Coordinates of C-alpha atoms in Angstrom, one line a residue:
Chain A
M1337 CA 24.4 13.2 -20.7
H1338 CA 24.9 13.5 -17.0
T1339 CA 27.2 11.4 -14.9
P1340 CA 25.5 9.2 -12.3
I1341 CA 26.9 11.6 -9.6
Q1342 CA 25.2 14.5 -11.4
L1343 CA 21.9 12.6 -11.6
Q1344 CA 22.2 11.7 -8.0
E1345 CA 22.4 15.4 -7.2
I1346 CA 19.4 16.2 -9.4
L1347 CA 17.5 13.6 -7.5
E1348 CA 18.5 14.7 -4.0
K1349 CA 17.3 18.2 -4.9
A1350 CA 14.0 16.8 -6.3
I1351 CA 13.4 14.6 -3.3
V1352 CA 14.0 17.6 -0.9
E1353 CA 11.5 19.6 -2.9
I1354 CA 8.7 17.1 -2.8
V1355 CA 5.8 18.8 -1.0
Y1356 CA 3.8 16.5 1.3
P1357 CA 0.7 17.7 3.1
K1358 CA 1.4 19.2 6.5
H1359 CA -1.4 17.5 8.3
P1360 CA -1.7 14.9 9.9
S1361 CA 2.0 15.4 10.6
N1362 CA 2.5 11.9 12.0
L1363 CA 1.4 10.5 8.7
Y1364 CA 3.8 12.5 6.6
E1365 CA 6.8 13.0 8.9
P1366 CA 7.8 9.4 8.6
I1367 CA 7.8 9.8 4.8
R1368 CA 10.1 12.8 5.0
Y1369 CA 12.3 10.9 7.4
I1370 CA 12.8 7.7 5.5
M1371 CA 13.2 9.6 2.2
S1372 CA 15.9 11.7 3.7
L1373 CA 18.0 8.8 5.0
G1374 CA 19.7 8.8 1.6
G1375 CA 21.5 5.8 0.2
K1376 CA 22.9 5.9 -3.3
R1377 CA 19.5 6.5 -5.0
I1378 CA 20.6 3.7 -7.3
R1379 CA 17.1 2.9 -8.6
P1380 CA 16.0 6.4 -9.5
V1381 CA 19.5 7.1 -11.0
M1382 CA 18.9 4.1 -13.2
V1383 CA 15.6 5.5 -14.3
L1384 CA 17.3 8.8 -15.4
M1385 CA 20.3 7.0 -16.9
A1386 CA 18.0 4.8 -19.0
A1387 CA 15.9 7.9 -20.1
E1388 CA 19.1 9.7 -21.2
L1389 CA 19.9 6.9 -23.7
F1390 CA 16.9 8.1 -25.7
T1391 CA 16.3 11.8 -24.8
D1392 CA 18.4 14.8 -23.9
E1393 CA 15.8 15.9 -21.3
C1394 CA 16.2 13.5 -18.5
V1395 CA 13.9 15.7 -16.5
K1396 CA 11.0 14.0 -18.4
A1397 CA 11.8 10.9 -16.3
L1398 CA 12.0 12.7 -13.0
D1399 CA 8.5 11.9 -11.8
V1400 CA 9.0 8.2 -12.6
A1401 CA 12.3 8.3 -10.8
L1402 CA 10.6 9.8 -7.7
A1403 CA 7.8 7.2 -7.9
I1404 CA 10.4 4.4 -8.0
E1405 CA 12.4 5.9 -5.0
T1406 CA 9.2 6.5 -3.0
F1407 CA 8.0 2.9 -3.7
H1408 CA 11.4 1.5 -2.8
N1409 CA 11.3 3.4 0.5
F1410 CA 7.7 2.3 1.1
T1411 CA 8.9 -1.3 0.9
L1412 CA 11.7 -0.6 3.3
V1413 CA 9.2 0.8 5.9
H1414 CA 6.9 -2.2 5.6
D1415 CA 9.8 -4.8 5.4
D1416 CA 11.4 -3.3 8.5
I1417 CA 8.1 -3.9 10.4
M1418 CA 8.0 -7.5 9.2
D1419 CA 11.6 -8.1 9.9
N1420 CA 11.3 -6.4 13.3
A1421 CA 14.4 -4.4 12.3
P1422 CA 15.6 -1.7 14.8
L1423 CA 17.9 0.2 12.3
R1424 CA 17.8 1.3 8.7
R1425 CA 20.9 2.9 7.2
G1426 CA 22.2 3.3 10.8
K1427 CA 19.1 5.2 11.9
I1428 CA 16.1 4.1 14.0
T1429 CA 13.4 2.5 11.8
V1430 CA 10.1 4.2 11.2
H1431 CA 8.1 1.7 13.2
E1432 CA 10.5 2.0 16.2
K1433 CA 10.2 5.8 16.1
W1434 CA 6.5 6.2 15.4
G1435 CA 5.0 2.8 16.3
V1436 CA 3.9 -0.1 14.0
N1437 CA 0.4 1.2 13.2
N1438 CA 1.7 4.5 12.2
A1439 CA 4.4 2.8 10.1
I1440 CA 1.9 0.6 8.3
L1441 CA -0.2 3.7 7.4
S1442 CA 2.7 5.9 6.4
G1443 CA 3.8 3.1 4.2
D1444 CA 0.4 2.9 2.6
V1445 CA 0.3 6.6 1.9
M1446 CA 3.7 6.3 0.3
M1447 CA 2.3 3.9 -2.2
V1448 CA -0.3 6.6 -3.0
E1449 CA 2.5 9.2 -3.2
S1450 CA 4.3 6.9 -5.7
N1451 CA 1.1 6.7 -7.8
K1452 CA 0.8 10.5 -7.7
H1453 CA 4.3 10.9 -9.1
L1454 CA 3.5 8.3 -11.8
S1455 CA 0.3 10.0 -12.9
K1456 CA 2.3 13.1 -13.9
V1457 CA 4.1 11.4 -16.9
D1458 CA 3.1 12.3 -20.4
I1459 CA -0.2 10.9 -21.4
S1460 CA 1.3 9.2 -24.4
V1461 CA 3.2 6.8 -22.2
L1462 CA 1.0 6.8 -19.1
K1463 CA -0.6 3.4 -19.8
Q1464 CA 2.7 1.7 -20.5
V1465 CA 4.3 3.3 -17.4
L1466 CA 1.4 2.2 -15.2
D1467 CA 1.5 -1.4 -16.5
T1468 CA 5.3 -1.6 -16.0
F1469 CA 5.2 -0.1 -12.6
N1470 CA 2.3 -2.3 -11.3
L1471 CA 4.0 -5.4 -12.6
T1472 CA 7.2 -4.4 -10.8
A1473 CA 5.4 -3.5 -7.6
Q1474 CA 3.5 -6.8 -7.6
G1475 CA 6.8 -8.7 -8.2
V1476 CA 8.5 -7.0 -5.2
C1477 CA 5.6 -7.9 -2.9
E1478 CA 5.7 -11.5 -4.1
G1479 CA 9.5 -11.6 -3.5
Q1480 CA 9.1 -10.3 0.1
Q1481 CA 6.4 -13.0 0.7
L1482 CA 8.7 -15.7 -0.6
D1483 CA 11.6 -14.4 1.5
M1484 CA 9.4 -14.6 4.6
E1485 CA 8.2 -18.1 3.7
F1486 CA 11.7 -19.3 3.1
E1487 CA 12.6 -18.5 6.7
Q1488 CA 10.2 -21.2 7.8
R1489 CA 11.2 -23.8 5.2
G1490 CA 14.0 -26.4 5.3
D1491 CA 13.7 -27.4 1.6
V1492 CA 14.4 -24.2 -0.4
S1493 CA 16.0 -25.1 -3.7
I1494 CA 18.6 -22.9 -5.5
E1495 CA 16.1 -22.3 -8.3
E1496 CA 13.6 -21.0 -5.8
Y1497 CA 16.1 -18.8 -4.1
I1498 CA 17.1 -17.2 -7.4
E1499 CA 13.4 -16.7 -8.2
M1500 CA 13.0 -15.0 -4.8
I1501 CA 15.8 -12.6 -5.2
R1502 CA 14.7 -11.9 -8.8
L1503 CA 11.4 -10.8 -7.5
K1504 CA 12.4 -9.1 -4.2
T1505 CA 15.4 -7.2 -5.6
A1506 CA 15.9 -7.5 -9.3
V1507 CA 12.5 -6.7 -10.9
L1508 CA 12.7 -3.2 -9.3
L1509 CA 16.0 -2.6 -11.0
G1510 CA 14.6 -4.0 -14.3
G1511 CA 11.4 -1.9 -13.8
A1512 CA 13.4 1.2 -13.1
M1513 CA 15.4 0.8 -16.3
K1514 CA 12.4 0.0 -18.4
L1515 CA 10.4 2.9 -17.0
G1516 CA 13.2 5.3 -17.8
A1517 CA 13.5 3.9 -21.3
V1518 CA 9.8 4.2 -21.9
V1519 CA 9.5 7.8 -20.7
G1520 CA 12.7 8.6 -22.7
G1521 CA 11.0 7.4 -25.9
A1522 CA 12.6 4.0 -26.4
N1523 CA 10.8 1.4 -28.6
Q1524 CA 9.5 -1.8 -27.0
T1525 CA 12.6 -3.9 -27.9
D1526 CA 15.0 -1.5 -26.3
A1527 CA 12.8 -1.0 -23.3
D1528 CA 12.7 -4.8 -22.8
L1529 CA 16.4 -5.1 -23.3
L1530 CA 16.9 -2.5 -20.5
Y1531 CA 14.5 -4.4 -18.3
Q1532 CA 16.6 -7.6 -18.9
F1533 CA 19.8 -5.6 -18.2
G1534 CA 18.4 -4.3 -14.9
E1535 CA 16.9 -7.6 -13.8
N1536 CA 20.1 -9.6 -14.4
L1537 CA 22.2 -7.0 -12.9
G1538 CA 19.9 -7.1 -9.8
I1539 CA 20.3 -10.9 -9.4
A1540 CA 24.1 -10.6 -9.8
F1541 CA 24.1 -7.8 -7.3
Q1542 CA 22.3 -9.9 -4.7
L1543 CA 24.5 -12.9 -5.3
Q1544 CA 27.5 -10.6 -4.8
D1545 CA 25.9 -9.4 -1.5
D1546 CA 25.7 -13.0 -0.4
I1547 CA 29.4 -13.5 -1.2
L1548 CA 30.5 -10.3 0.4
D1549 CA 28.7 -11.2 3.6
V1550 CA 31.3 -13.9 4.1
Y1551 CA 34.3 -12.9 2.0
G1552 CA 34.0 -9.1 2.0
N1553 CA 36.6 -6.7 3.3
P1554 CA 35.2 -5.7 6.7
E1555 CA 36.5 -2.2 6.2
K1556 CA 34.6 -1.7 2.9
F1557 CA 31.5 -3.9 3.4
G1558 CA 28.8 -1.8 5.0
K1559 CA 27.5 -4.6 7.2
Q1560 CA 28.9 -7.1 9.7
V1561 CA 30.9 -9.7 7.9
G1562 CA 29.3 -13.1 8.7
G1563 CA 25.9 -11.6 9.6
D1564 CA 24.1 -14.0 7.2
I1565 CA 25.9 -17.0 8.8
I1566 CA 24.9 -15.9 12.3
S1567 CA 21.3 -15.5 11.4
N1568 CA 21.2 -18.8 9.5
K1569 CA 20.1 -16.9 6.4
K1570 CA 19.3 -19.1 3.4
T1571 CA 21.7 -17.4 1.0
F1572 CA 23.0 -18.9 -2.2
L1573 CA 26.1 -20.0 -0.3
H1574 CA 24.1 -21.6 2.4
L1575 CA 21.8 -23.5 0.0
K1576 CA 24.6 -24.6 -2.3
T1577 CA 26.5 -26.0 0.7
L1578 CA 23.4 -27.8 1.9
A1579 CA 23.1 -29.4 -1.5
L1580 CA 26.8 -30.5 -1.6
A1581 CA 27.7 -31.4 2.0
H1582 CA 27.9 -34.9 3.2
G1583 CA 26.5 -36.5 6.4
D1584 CA 26.4 -34.2 9.4
E1585 CA 28.6 -31.6 7.8
A1586 CA 25.8 -29.2 7.0
K1587 CA 24.7 -29.1 10.7
S1588 CA 27.1 -26.3 11.5
L1589 CA 25.1 -24.1 9.1
T1590 CA 22.2 -23.9 11.5
S1591 CA 23.9 -24.8 14.7
V1592 CA 23.4 -22.7 17.8
D1593 CA 26.1 -24.5 19.8
F1594 CA 29.0 -22.2 18.8
D1595 CA 29.7 -18.6 19.8
Q1596 CA 29.4 -16.2 16.9
T1597 CA 33.1 -16.0 15.9
E1598 CA 33.4 -19.8 16.1
K1599 CA 30.3 -20.3 14.0
I1600 CA 31.5 -17.9 11.3
D1601 CA 34.8 -19.7 11.3
Q1602 CA 33.3 -23.2 11.0
V1603 CA 30.8 -22.3 8.3
T1604 CA 33.5 -20.4 6.3
K1605 CA 35.7 -23.5 6.5
L1606 CA 32.8 -25.6 5.1
Y1607 CA 32.2 -23.1 2.3
N1608 CA 35.9 -23.2 1.5
K1609 CA 35.9 -27.0 1.4
Y1610 CA 33.2 -27.0 -1.3
E1611 CA 34.6 -24.0 -3.1
I1612 CA 31.3 -22.2 -2.6
K1613 CA 32.8 -18.8 -3.2
E1614 CA 33.9 -19.8 -6.6
L1615 CA 30.6 -21.5 -7.4
A1616 CA 28.7 -18.4 -6.3
T1617 CA 31.0 -16.1 -8.3
A1618 CA 30.4 -18.3 -11.4
E1619 CA 26.7 -18.1 -10.9
M1620 CA 26.9 -14.3 -10.4
D1621 CA 29.0 -14.0 -13.5
Q1622 CA 26.4 -15.8 -15.6
Y1623 CA 23.8 -13.1 -14.7
L1624 CA 26.4 -10.4 -15.3
T1625 CA 27.2 -11.7 -18.7
K1626 CA 23.5 -11.8 -19.6
A1627 CA 23.1 -8.2 -18.4
L1628 CA 26.0 -7.0 -20.5
Q1629 CA 24.7 -9.0 -23.5
S1630 CA 21.4 -7.1 -23.3
L1631 CA 23.3 -3.8 -23.1
N1632 CA 25.3 -4.8 -26.3
D1633 CA 22.1 -5.6 -28.1
L1634 CA 20.6 -2.2 -27.4
A1635 CA 20.2 -0.1 -30.5
V1636 CA 21.9 3.0 -29.2
A1637 CA 25.3 4.5 -29.9
D1638 CA 28.0 2.5 -28.2
E1639 CA 29.5 5.5 -26.4
K1640 CA 26.2 6.1 -24.6
K1641 CA 26.6 2.6 -23.1
T1642 CA 29.9 3.4 -21.4
Q1643 CA 28.3 4.7 -18.2
F1644 CA 26.2 1.6 -17.9
R1645 CA 29.3 -0.6 -18.2
E1646 CA 31.1 1.5 -15.7
L1647 CA 28.0 1.2 -13.4
V1648 CA 28.3 -2.6 -13.7
Q1649 CA 32.0 -2.4 -13.0
Q1650 CA 31.4 -0.2 -10.0
I1651 CA 28.7 -2.3 -8.5
M1652 CA 30.3 -5.6 -9.2
E1653 CA 33.8 -4.7 -8.0
R1654 CA 32.7 -3.5 -4.6
D1655 CA 35.3 -5.9 -3.2
R1656 CA 36.6 -8.8 -5.2
Chain B
M880 CA -30.6 1.5 -16.2
H881 CA -30.0 -1.3 -13.7
T882 CA -31.4 -1.4 -10.2
P883 CA -28.9 -1.4 -7.4
I884 CA -29.6 -5.1 -6.8
Q885 CA -28.8 -5.9 -10.4
L886 CA -25.6 -3.9 -10.2
Q887 CA -24.7 -5.7 -7.0
E888 CA -25.1 -9.0 -8.9
I889 CA -23.0 -7.8 -11.8
L890 CA -20.3 -6.9 -9.3
E891 CA -20.5 -10.1 -7.4
K892 CA -19.9 -12.0 -10.6
A893 CA -17.1 -9.7 -11.6
I894 CA -15.4 -10.0 -8.2
V895 CA -15.5 -13.8 -8.4
E896 CA -14.0 -13.7 -11.9
I897 CA -11.0 -11.6 -10.9
V898 CA -7.9 -13.8 -11.6
Y899 CA -5.1 -13.4 -9.1
P900 CA -1.8 -15.2 -9.5
K901 CA -1.7 -18.6 -8.0
H902 CA 1.7 -18.2 -6.5
P903 CA 2.7 -17.3 -3.7
S904 CA -0.7 -18.6 -2.5
N905 CA -0.3 -17.1 1.0
L906 CA -0.1 -13.7 -0.6
Y907 CA -3.2 -14.1 -2.8
E908 CA -5.5 -16.3 -0.7
P909 CA -6.1 -13.5 1.8
I910 CA -7.3 -11.3 -1.0
R911 CA -9.7 -13.9 -2.3
Y912 CA -10.9 -14.4 1.3
I913 CA -11.5 -10.8 2.2
M914 CA -13.1 -10.0 -1.2
S915 CA -15.5 -12.9 -0.8
L916 CA -16.8 -11.8 2.6
G917 CA -19.3 -9.7 0.8
G918 CA -21.1 -6.8 2.4
K919 CA -23.4 -4.7 0.3
R920 CA -20.8 -3.6 -2.2
I921 CA -22.1 -0.1 -1.6
R922 CA -19.1 1.7 -3.0
P923 CA -18.7 -0.1 -6.3
V924 CA -22.5 0.0 -6.7
M925 CA -22.2 3.7 -6.4
V926 CA -19.5 3.8 -9.1
L927 CA -21.8 1.9 -11.5
M928 CA -24.9 3.9 -10.6
A929 CA -23.0 7.2 -11.2
A930 CA -21.8 5.9 -14.5
E931 CA -25.3 5.0 -15.6
L932 CA -26.4 8.6 -15.2
F933 CA -24.2 9.4 -18.3
T934 CA -23.9 6.1 -20.3
D935 CA -25.9 3.1 -21.1
E936 CA -22.8 0.9 -20.8
C937 CA -22.2 0.7 -17.1
V938 CA -19.6 -2.0 -17.9
K939 CA -17.3 0.8 -18.9
A940 CA -17.0 1.6 -15.2
L941 CA -16.5 -2.0 -14.0
D942 CA -12.8 -1.7 -13.7
V943 CA -13.0 1.4 -11.6
A944 CA -15.7 -0.3 -9.5
L945 CA -13.4 -3.2 -8.8
A946 CA -10.5 -0.8 -8.0
I947 CA -12.7 0.9 -5.4
E948 CA -13.9 -2.3 -3.9
T949 CA -10.4 -3.7 -3.8
F950 CA -9.0 -0.5 -2.3
H951 CA -11.8 -0.5 0.3
N952 CA -11.0 -4.1 1.3
F953 CA -7.3 -3.3 1.5
T954 CA -8.1 -0.6 4.0
L955 CA -10.2 -3.1 6.0
V956 CA -7.2 -5.5 6.1
H957 CA -4.8 -2.9 7.3
D958 CA -7.3 -1.2 9.7
D959 CA -8.1 -4.5 11.3
I960 CA -4.4 -5.0 12.1
M961 CA -4.2 -1.5 13.6
D962 CA -7.4 -2.0 15.6
N963 CA -6.4 -5.5 16.6
A964 CA -9.8 -6.7 15.5
P965 CA -10.5 -10.4 15.7
L966 CA -13.6 -10.4 13.4
R967 CA -14.7 -8.7 10.2
R968 CA -18.2 -9.4 8.9
G969 CA -18.5 -12.2 11.4
K970 CA -15.4 -14.0 10.1
I971 CA -11.9 -14.2 11.4
T972 CA -9.8 -11.3 10.2
V973 CA -6.9 -11.7 7.7
H974 CA -4.2 -11.0 10.2
E975 CA -5.7 -13.5 12.7
K976 CA -5.8 -16.1 10.0
W977 CA -2.5 -15.5 8.2
G978 CA -0.5 -13.5 10.7
V979 CA 0.2 -9.8 10.8
N980 CA 3.2 -9.7 8.4
N981 CA 1.2 -11.7 5.8
A982 CA -1.7 -9.3 6.3
I983 CA 0.4 -6.2 5.8
L984 CA 1.9 -7.7 2.6
S985 CA -1.4 -9.0 1.2
G986 CA -2.9 -5.5 1.8
D987 CA 0.0 -3.9 0.0
V988 CA -0.5 -6.1 -3.0
M989 CA -4.2 -5.3 -3.0
M990 CA -3.2 -1.7 -3.5
V991 CA -1.3 -2.8 -6.5
E992 CA -4.3 -4.8 -7.7
S993 CA -6.5 -1.7 -7.3
N994 CA -4.1 0.2 -9.5
K995 CA -4.1 -2.6 -12.1
H996 CA -7.9 -2.4 -12.3
L997 CA -7.7 1.4 -12.7
S998 CA -5.1 1.3 -15.4
K999 CA -7.6 -0.5 -17.7
V1000 CA -9.9 2.5 -18.0
D1001 CA -10.1 4.3 -21.4
I1002 CA -7.0 6.4 -22.0
S1003 CA -9.2 9.5 -22.6
V1004 CA -10.1 9.6 -18.9
L1005 CA -7.1 7.7 -17.4
K1006 CA -5.4 10.8 -16.0
Q1007 CA -8.5 12.2 -14.4
V1008 CA -9.4 8.8 -13.0
L1009 CA -5.9 8.4 -11.4
D1010 CA -6.0 11.9 -10.0
T1011 CA -9.4 11.4 -8.4
F1012 CA -8.5 7.9 -7.1
N1013 CA -5.2 9.0 -5.6
L1014 CA -6.7 12.0 -3.9
T1015 CA -9.4 9.7 -2.5
A1016 CA -6.9 7.1 -1.3
Q1017 CA -4.8 9.7 0.3
G1018 CA -7.8 11.1 2.2
V1019 CA -8.8 7.7 3.5
C1020 CA -5.3 7.1 4.9
E1021 CA -5.3 10.6 6.5
G1022 CA -8.7 9.8 8.1
Q1023 CA -7.4 6.5 9.5
Q1024 CA -4.4 8.4 11.0
L1025 CA -6.7 11.0 12.6
D1026 CA -9.0 8.3 13.9
M1027 CA -6.0 6.5 15.6
E1028 CA -4.7 9.8 17.0
F1029 CA -8.1 10.8 18.4
E1030 CA -8.1 7.7 20.6
Q1031 CA -5.1 9.1 22.4
R1032 CA -6.5 12.7 22.7
G1033 CA -8.9 14.2 25.2
D1034 CA -9.5 17.5 23.3
V1035 CA -11.1 16.4 20.0
S1036 CA -13.5 19.0 18.8
I1037 CA -16.7 18.4 16.9
E1038 CA -15.2 20.0 13.8
E1039 CA -12.2 17.8 14.0
Y1040 CA -14.4 14.8 14.3
I1041 CA -16.5 15.7 11.3
E1042 CA -13.2 16.2 9.3
M1043 CA -12.0 12.8 10.4
I1044 CA -15.1 11.0 9.3
R1045 CA -15.2 13.0 6.1
L1046 CA -11.7 11.7 5.3
K1047 CA -12.0 8.2 6.7
T1048 CA -15.5 7.3 5.3
A1049 CA -17.0 10.0 3.1
V1050 CA -14.3 10.8 0.6
L1051 CA -14.4 7.2 -0.6
L1052 CA -18.1 7.5 -1.3
G1053 CA -17.5 10.8 -3.0
G1054 CA -14.6 9.4 -5.0
A1055 CA -16.7 6.4 -6.0
M1056 CA -19.4 8.7 -7.3
K1057 CA -17.0 11.0 -9.1
L1058 CA -15.0 8.1 -10.7
G1059 CA -18.2 6.5 -12.0
A1060 CA -19.3 9.9 -13.4
V1061 CA -16.0 10.5 -15.1
V1062 CA -15.8 7.1 -16.7
G1063 CA -19.5 7.5 -17.8
G1064 CA -18.6 10.7 -19.6
A1065 CA -19.9 13.4 -17.2
N1066 CA -18.5 16.9 -17.5
Q1067 CA -16.4 18.4 -14.7
T1068 CA -19.4 20.1 -13.0
D1069 CA -21.6 17.0 -12.8
A1070 CA -18.6 14.9 -11.7
D1071 CA -17.9 17.4 -8.9
L1072 CA -21.6 17.5 -7.9
L1073 CA -21.6 13.7 -7.6
Y1074 CA -18.5 13.9 -5.5
Q1075 CA -20.3 16.3 -3.2
F1076 CA -23.3 14.1 -3.1
G1077 CA -21.3 11.1 -2.1
E1078 CA -19.2 12.9 0.4
N1079 CA -22.1 14.5 2.2
L1080 CA -24.0 11.2 2.1
G1081 CA -21.0 9.6 3.7
I1082 CA -20.8 12.0 6.6
A1083 CA -24.5 11.7 7.1
F1084 CA -24.2 7.9 7.0
Q1085 CA -21.4 7.9 9.7
L1086 CA -23.4 10.2 11.9
Q1087 CA -26.4 7.9 11.6
D1088 CA -24.1 5.0 12.5
D1089 CA -23.1 6.9 15.7
I1090 CA -26.8 7.4 16.5
L1091 CA -27.8 3.8 15.8
D1092 CA -25.1 2.5 18.0
V1093 CA -27.0 3.9 21.0
Y1094 CA -30.6 4.2 19.7
G1095 CA -30.8 1.5 17.1
N1096 CA -33.2 -1.4 17.1
P1097 CA -31.0 -4.3 18.3
E1098 CA -32.8 -6.6 15.9
K1099 CA -32.0 -4.5 12.9
F1100 CA -28.7 -3.0 13.8
G1101 CA -25.8 -5.3 12.7
K1102 CA -23.6 -4.6 15.7
Q1103 CA -23.9 -4.6 19.5
V1104 CA -26.1 -1.7 20.6
G1105 CA -24.0 0.5 23.0
G1106 CA -20.7 -0.8 21.6
D1107 CA -19.3 2.7 21.1
I1108 CA -20.3 3.6 24.7
I1109 CA -18.5 0.6 26.1
S1110 CA -15.3 1.3 24.2
N1111 CA -15.4 5.1 25.1
K1112 CA -15.4 5.8 21.4
K1113 CA -15.3 9.5 20.6
T1114 CA -18.4 9.7 18.4
F1115 CA -20.4 12.8 17.7
L1116 CA -22.7 11.9 20.6
H1117 CA -19.8 11.5 23.0
L1118 CA -18.1 14.7 21.9
K1119 CA -21.3 16.8 21.9
T1120 CA -22.1 15.6 25.4
L1121 CA -18.6 16.5 26.5
A1122 CA -19.2 20.0 25.2
L1123 CA -22.5 20.4 26.9
A1124 CA -22.3 18.6 30.2
H1125 CA -21.7 20.3 33.5
G1126 CA -19.3 19.5 36.3
D1127 CA -18.7 15.8 36.8
E1128 CA -21.5 14.7 34.6
A1129 CA -19.3 13.8 31.7
K1130 CA -17.3 11.4 33.8
S1131 CA -19.6 8.5 33.1
L1132 CA -18.6 8.8 29.4
T1133 CA -15.2 7.3 30.1
S1134 CA -15.9 5.6 33.4
V1135 CA -14.7 2.1 34.0
D1136 CA -16.6 1.7 37.4
F1137 CA -19.9 0.4 35.9
D1138 CA -20.6 -2.9 34.4
Q1139 CA -21.5 -2.8 30.7
T1140 CA -25.3 -2.6 30.9
E1141 CA -25.1 0.0 33.7
K1142 CA -22.7 2.1 31.7
I1143 CA -24.8 2.0 28.6
D1144 CA -27.8 3.0 30.8
Q1145 CA -26.0 5.9 32.5
V1146 CA -24.5 7.3 29.3
T1147 CA -27.8 7.0 27.4
K1148 CA -29.5 8.9 30.2
L1149 CA -27.0 11.7 29.9
Y1150 CA -27.4 11.8 26.2
N1151 CA -31.2 12.0 26.7
K1152 CA -30.8 14.8 29.2
Y1153 CA -28.9 16.9 26.6
E1154 CA -31.1 15.8 23.7
I1155 CA -28.0 14.5 21.9
K1156 CA -30.0 12.2 19.6
E1157 CA -31.9 15.2 18.3
L1158 CA -28.8 17.3 17.9
A1159 CA -27.0 14.5 16.1
T1160 CA -30.0 13.9 13.9
A1161 CA -30.1 17.6 13.0
E1162 CA -26.4 17.6 12.2
M1163 CA -26.9 14.5 10.0
D1164 CA -29.9 16.1 8.2
Q1165 CA -27.7 19.1 7.3
Y1166 CA -25.4 16.8 5.4
L1167 CA -28.3 14.9 3.9
T1168 CA -29.8 18.1 2.7
K1169 CA -26.5 19.1 1.1
A1170 CA -26.3 15.7 -0.6
L1171 CA -29.8 16.0 -2.0
Q1172 CA -29.1 19.6 -3.1
S1173 CA -26.1 18.4 -5.2
L1174 CA -28.3 15.7 -6.7
N1175 CA -30.9 18.3 -7.6
D1176 CA -28.3 20.5 -9.3
L1177 CA -27.1 17.6 -11.4
A1178 CA -27.8 18.2 -15.2
V1179 CA -29.4 14.9 -15.9
A1180 CA -33.0 13.9 -16.4
D1181 CA -34.9 13.9 -13.1
E1182 CA -36.2 10.3 -13.5
K1183 CA -32.6 9.1 -13.5
K1184 CA -32.1 10.6 -10.1
T1185 CA -34.9 8.5 -8.5
Q1186 CA -32.6 5.6 -7.7
F1187 CA -30.2 7.9 -5.9
R1188 CA -33.0 9.4 -3.8
E1189 CA -34.1 5.8 -3.0
L1190 CA -30.6 4.9 -2.1
V1191 CA -30.5 7.9 0.3
Q1192 CA -33.8 6.9 1.8
Q1193 CA -32.7 3.3 2.2
I1194 CA -29.4 4.1 3.8
M1195 CA -30.8 6.8 6.0
E1196 CA -33.9 5.0 7.2
R1197 CA -32.0 2.0 8.5
D1198 CA -33.8 2.5 11.7
R1199 CA -35.3 5.8 12.6

């Protein structure tokens, strides 16, 4: 078995070696660009890790890993257009650099590139791989749609929010795990358990992101602390407070009367009053427990699960 | 064997019966909408016609036909965003009706829907179907990219133009033919011949469209006669005239000094002077001859080819 760091290196090498057509260069340059911006390659690493639970040849899962990473980056390109985002991983976004139309089209062709990677898997698992991937891709699109719609709505429930982050973020982690398992040779039960592991981990991860936005250590957290508060983002913390607050209290959540520091301060005070951090942590821990339960139920040798538990630890202890 | 009209009816029924998820409705409504705008369903009809050359059960090719039609409509949704088009088949475009972001995302999920249709084909041809489809889809994206780039360029050659319409329009007809053949059980040679048939027909069809824009019968041609002239579109006629005209003659091609009728009149006169209609028709006939040659070479009973020859006639004699 490889360590996650080793798998990341295998992936970086494989990503660099992907050959895209040279022409038209403005269609393919944005793909090379976004794929080279890096990140932790968490999703394709998960594919390879899951495969290695069932096979010694993780290279069998490399095409699926590249499909997942390409698909993920495709969603970033299109999401950044929709969100009108100027930066991605600290660099200028594709649509800012090449224009919106070009970004739409490069994104589209990335979807085709994903499918090309997928089509290379062994014929014995091809159908199952396609079904899992398509279900995953569809879920991610649905999640993005709900996320956009929630921005316009004032009545989003906690249940709806969890469903949105499940679709937008968590099904891709679940899908990555399941695809790795399938290509590695897992049976249906184990593949489904790994899906559950990934999905619940994904929900927990997003809830932790909501918490860290407010309570994170500014030196460790990659983004601006309080960013969600400034943009009135309907996070778990925001929605839970809306549900618990009395009278006019909740007004500060969406107020534009304060300056930024004052608003972060006001809203954090309100969160503290209703112990929102603790409630969000409890919610997150529920999903974490479910994820670990699926891992326990998995019919593979316990020592093989160690890396997965460490991965959970690593992700969840970003700053608590 | 079914007639093209019968195949069209089979398709219309199958399209109506596609079940999309109910939720989120704003993601799936645009798909139902664009898929219901109709058109002649020429691409999926071609899939079924090609399949029927090799099998009595054209229903075997229905999933591929739906994949091709869904993919085609996906390209329309995204192209209409890029072209800022208000109308499609006389109805308001998806991005005008639901907004650009929603249209991007519904288009994305249509790509997934295409792949879902594809994944249902018999496992014995699945890999070949995916490879053919992905190559086709990639070509279409490249064609759209070139088309957009040509708008900004003043030095587009005839060869580049033919390559652009090959990619943007013709590979999808070729791909449709080949996919139908593969699913119907054709051998590689016949599948490739049908690809060539479709591709050359597609190029001829687009050249005819260029001609009809200027010389079409206004009562029979679906669009405004002279539309390409008004918008300075770099069609075959435009580019050929640029190549042949002397001195300042070509200026009228891109002039904004005339009113619309006067401009159409001026440019048509210039086309006539250089016998552009005849040159374009000769170019078109070359591709048509190639298409019919591939059809002749096909190792199926000649009577089975009759419908294909009629289809060619029908398409090519829209108004000559």
